[in-house]
Coordinates of C-alpha atoms in Angstrom, one line a residue:
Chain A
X1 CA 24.5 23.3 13.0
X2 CA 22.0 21.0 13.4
X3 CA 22.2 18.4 16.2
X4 CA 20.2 15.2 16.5
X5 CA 20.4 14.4 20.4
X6 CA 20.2 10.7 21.2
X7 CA 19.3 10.1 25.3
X8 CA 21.6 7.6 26.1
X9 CA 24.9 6.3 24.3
X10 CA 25.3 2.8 26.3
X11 CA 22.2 0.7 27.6
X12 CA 22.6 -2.7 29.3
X13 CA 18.9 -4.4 29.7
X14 CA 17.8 -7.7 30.7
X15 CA 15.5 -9.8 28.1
X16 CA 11.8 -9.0 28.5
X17 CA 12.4 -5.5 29.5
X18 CA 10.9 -2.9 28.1
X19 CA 13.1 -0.3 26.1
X20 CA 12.7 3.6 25.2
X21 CA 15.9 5.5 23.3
X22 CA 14.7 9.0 22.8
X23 CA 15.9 10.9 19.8
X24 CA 15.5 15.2 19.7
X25 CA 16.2 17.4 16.9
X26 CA 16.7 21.1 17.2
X27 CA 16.3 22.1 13.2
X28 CA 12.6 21.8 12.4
X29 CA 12.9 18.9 10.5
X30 CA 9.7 17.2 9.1
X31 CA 11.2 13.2 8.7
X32 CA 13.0 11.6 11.1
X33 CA 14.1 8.2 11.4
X34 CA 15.2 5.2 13.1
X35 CA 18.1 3.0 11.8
X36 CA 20.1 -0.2 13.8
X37 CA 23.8 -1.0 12.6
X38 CA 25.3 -4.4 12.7
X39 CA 28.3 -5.6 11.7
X40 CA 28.7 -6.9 8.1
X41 CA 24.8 -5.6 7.4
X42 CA 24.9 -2.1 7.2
X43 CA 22.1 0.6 8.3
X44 CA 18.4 -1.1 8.3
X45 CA 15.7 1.2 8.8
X46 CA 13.0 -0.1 11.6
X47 CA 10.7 3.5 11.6
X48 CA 10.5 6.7 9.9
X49 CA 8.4 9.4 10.1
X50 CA 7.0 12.5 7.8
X51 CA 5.0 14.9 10.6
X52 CA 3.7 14.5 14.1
X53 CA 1.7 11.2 14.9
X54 CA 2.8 9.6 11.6
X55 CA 4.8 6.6 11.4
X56 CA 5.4 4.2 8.5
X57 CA 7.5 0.6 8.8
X58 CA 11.2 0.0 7.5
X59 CA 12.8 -3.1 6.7
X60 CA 13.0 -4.6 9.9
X61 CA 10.0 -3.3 12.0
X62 CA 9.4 -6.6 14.4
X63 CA 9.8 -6.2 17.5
X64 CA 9.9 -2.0 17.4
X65 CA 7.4 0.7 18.0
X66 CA 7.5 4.2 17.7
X67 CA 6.1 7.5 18.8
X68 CA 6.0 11.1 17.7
X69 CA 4.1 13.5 19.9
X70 CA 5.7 16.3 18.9
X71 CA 7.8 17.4 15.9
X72 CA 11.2 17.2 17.5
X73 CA 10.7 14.0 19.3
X74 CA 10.9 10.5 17.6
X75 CA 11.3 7.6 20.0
X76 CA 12.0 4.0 19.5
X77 CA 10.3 1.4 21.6
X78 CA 11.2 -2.4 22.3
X79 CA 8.3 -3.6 24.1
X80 CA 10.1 -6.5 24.9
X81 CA 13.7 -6.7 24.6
X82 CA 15.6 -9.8 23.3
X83 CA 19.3 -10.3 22.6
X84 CA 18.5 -10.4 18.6
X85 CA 18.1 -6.7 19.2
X86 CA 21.8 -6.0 20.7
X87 CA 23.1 -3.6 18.2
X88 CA 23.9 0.0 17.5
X89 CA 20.9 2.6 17.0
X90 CA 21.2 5.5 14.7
X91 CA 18.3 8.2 14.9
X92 CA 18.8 10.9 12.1
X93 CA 16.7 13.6 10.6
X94 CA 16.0 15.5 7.3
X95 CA 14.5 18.3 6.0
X96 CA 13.1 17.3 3.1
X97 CA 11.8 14.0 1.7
X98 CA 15.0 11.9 1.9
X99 CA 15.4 11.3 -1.9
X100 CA 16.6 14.6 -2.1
X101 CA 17.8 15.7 1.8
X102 CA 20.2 14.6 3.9
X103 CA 20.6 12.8 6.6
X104 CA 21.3 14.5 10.1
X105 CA 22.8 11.6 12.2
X106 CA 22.4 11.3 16.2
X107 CA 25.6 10.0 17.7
X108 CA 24.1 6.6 18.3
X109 CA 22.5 4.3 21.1
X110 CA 24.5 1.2 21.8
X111 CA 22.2 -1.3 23.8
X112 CA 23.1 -4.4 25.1
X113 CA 20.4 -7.2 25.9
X114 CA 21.8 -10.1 28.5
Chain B
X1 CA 20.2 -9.8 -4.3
X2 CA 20.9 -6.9 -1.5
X3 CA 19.3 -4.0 -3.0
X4 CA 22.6 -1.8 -2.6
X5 CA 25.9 -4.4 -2.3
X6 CA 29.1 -2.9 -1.9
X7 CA 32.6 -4.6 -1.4
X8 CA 33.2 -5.2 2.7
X9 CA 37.2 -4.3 2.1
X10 CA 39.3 -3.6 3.8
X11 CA 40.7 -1.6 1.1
X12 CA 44.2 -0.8 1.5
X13 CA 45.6 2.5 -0.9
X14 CA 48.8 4.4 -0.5
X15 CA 48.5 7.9 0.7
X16 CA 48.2 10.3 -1.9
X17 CA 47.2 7.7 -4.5
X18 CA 43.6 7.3 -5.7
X19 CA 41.2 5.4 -3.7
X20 CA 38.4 3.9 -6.0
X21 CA 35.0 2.9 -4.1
X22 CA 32.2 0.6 -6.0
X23 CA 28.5 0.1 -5.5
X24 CA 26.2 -1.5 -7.4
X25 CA 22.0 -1.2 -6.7
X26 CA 18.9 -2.9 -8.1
X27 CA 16.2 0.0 -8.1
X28 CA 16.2 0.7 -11.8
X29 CA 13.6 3.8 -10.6
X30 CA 16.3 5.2 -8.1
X31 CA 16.6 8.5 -8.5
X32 CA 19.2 10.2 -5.8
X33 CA 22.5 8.5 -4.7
X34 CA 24.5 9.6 -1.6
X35 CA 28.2 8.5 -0.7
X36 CA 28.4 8.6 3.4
X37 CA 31.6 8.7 5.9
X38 CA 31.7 6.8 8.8
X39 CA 34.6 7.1 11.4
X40 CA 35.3 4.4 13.6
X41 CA 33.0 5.1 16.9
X42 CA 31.0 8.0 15.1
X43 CA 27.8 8.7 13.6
X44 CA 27.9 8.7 9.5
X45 CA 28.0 12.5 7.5
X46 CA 27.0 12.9 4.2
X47 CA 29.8 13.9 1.5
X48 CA 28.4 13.5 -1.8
X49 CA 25.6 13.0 -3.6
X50 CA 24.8 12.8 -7.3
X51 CA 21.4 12.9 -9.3
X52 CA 22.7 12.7 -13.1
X53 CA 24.7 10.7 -15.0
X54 CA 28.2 11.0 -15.3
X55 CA 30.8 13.0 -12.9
X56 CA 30.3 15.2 -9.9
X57 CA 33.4 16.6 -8.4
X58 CA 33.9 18.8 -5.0
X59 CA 37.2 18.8 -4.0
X60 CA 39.3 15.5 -4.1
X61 CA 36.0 13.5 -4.1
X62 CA 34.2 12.8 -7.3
X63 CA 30.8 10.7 -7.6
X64 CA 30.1 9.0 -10.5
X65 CA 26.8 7.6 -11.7
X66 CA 26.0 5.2 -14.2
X67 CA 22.1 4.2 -14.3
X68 CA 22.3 2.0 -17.1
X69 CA 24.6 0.0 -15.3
X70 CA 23.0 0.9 -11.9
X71 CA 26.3 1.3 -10.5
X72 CA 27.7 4.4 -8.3
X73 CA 31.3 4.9 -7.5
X74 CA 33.2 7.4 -5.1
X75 CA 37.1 8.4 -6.1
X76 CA 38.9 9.9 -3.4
X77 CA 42.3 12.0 -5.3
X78 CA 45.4 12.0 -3.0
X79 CA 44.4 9.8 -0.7
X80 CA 45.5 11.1 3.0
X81 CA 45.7 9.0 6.3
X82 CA 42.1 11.3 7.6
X83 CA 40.0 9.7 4.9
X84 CA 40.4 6.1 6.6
X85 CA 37.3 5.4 7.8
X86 CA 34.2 3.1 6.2
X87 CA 32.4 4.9 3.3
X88 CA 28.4 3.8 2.7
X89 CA 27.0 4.6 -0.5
X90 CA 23.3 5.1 -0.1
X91 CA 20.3 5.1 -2.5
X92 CA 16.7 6.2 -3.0
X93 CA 13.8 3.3 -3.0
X94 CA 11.7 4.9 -5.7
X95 CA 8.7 3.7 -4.4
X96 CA 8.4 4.4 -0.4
X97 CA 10.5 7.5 -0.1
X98 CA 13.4 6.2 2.1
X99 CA 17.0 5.6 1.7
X100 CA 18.8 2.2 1.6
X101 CA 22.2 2.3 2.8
X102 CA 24.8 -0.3 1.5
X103 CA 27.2 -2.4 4.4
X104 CA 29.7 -0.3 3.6
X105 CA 33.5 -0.6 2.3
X106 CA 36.1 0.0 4.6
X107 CA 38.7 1.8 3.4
X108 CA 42.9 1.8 4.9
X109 CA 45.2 4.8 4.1
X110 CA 49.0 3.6 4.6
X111 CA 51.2 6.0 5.2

């Protein structure tokens, strides 16, 4: 089975802090990406990525970065959190080119900005 | 105009009736649709997904796809109390390669 690994399920940071949620895969997939869920307004993509060191924008890339060292590793970064980015984070992963894939689903990051 | 828009719900069906789910899209150059379950708490998992026009069937789910219409639609066939949960019906953006989800419809199976 494949599994997508999100680090941590619950985060509670202050505003201005500075945020990494890491997100492993263990199936060699090529594209990986970075979603946040909110109530009433679905899954919005912030990052994706197609191979190593490659990144491309979503929808709603303001206030994100990413990084992919290595193949199995995507992570999202909030250089500086604000409460705007409370919300659920969905990592998932595909095999192939995701008009034709589908989408592996981490279990979720829920973070919390006072 | 939401580039996927789908009815919020909640959508209340009697178990073992027919549970009829809706989504409409505005990429007339979509090519791949994809119907998603999402438990309450969980991650979502892919069930369907459909490519051509007309019916696609696997089990007591059937996909259907209209592209002239741009319209997608998920029929779940004897409805059980298990396939409450909110159903996201996904699409391709023909131009950047990624998938758009919908907000999802929630749907209520009473007993």
């Amino acid at each position: 089975d494949v599994k997508v690994t999100q680090s941590s399920r619950y985060l509670v940071k202050r505003t201005g802090e500075k945020v990494f949620l890491e997100c492993v895969q263990d199936m060699d997939h090529e594209n990986m990406f970075w979603y946040r869920q909110d109530p009433g307004l679905g899954l919005r993509l912030i990052y994706f990525s197609y191979d190593v060191k490659m990144k491309e924008k979503g929808d709603i890339p303001e206030g994100y970065s990413v990084s992919r060292e290595k193949k199995e590793r995507f992570s999202l970064i909030l250089e500086s959190a604000s409460t705007n980015q409370t919300s659920m984070y969905l990592c998932a992963s595909s095999l192939s080119r995701p008009n034709t894939g589908e989408l592996f689903f981490g279990e979720g990051s829920r973070l919390t900005v006072l | 105009q939401k580039e996927v828009e789908q009815n919020s719900g909640p959508l209340s069906v009697p178990e073992g009736a027919i549970a009829s789910l809706n989504c409409t899209y505005s990429d007339r150059g979509s090519q791949s649709f994809f119907w998603y379950r999402q438990y309450s708490g969980k991650s979502p998992e892919l069930i369907m997904f459909i490519y051509s026009n007309g019916d696609k069937e696997d089990g007591r789910f059937t996909a259907q796809l209209n592209k002239a219409s741009q319209y997608v639609s998920l029929l779940i066939r004897d409805s059980q109390p298990s396939d409450s949960a909110t159903y996201l019906c996904a699409v391709d953006h023909s131009s950047a390669s990624k998938i758009i989800f919908g907000s999802g419809t929630r749907l209520s199976i009473r007993p």
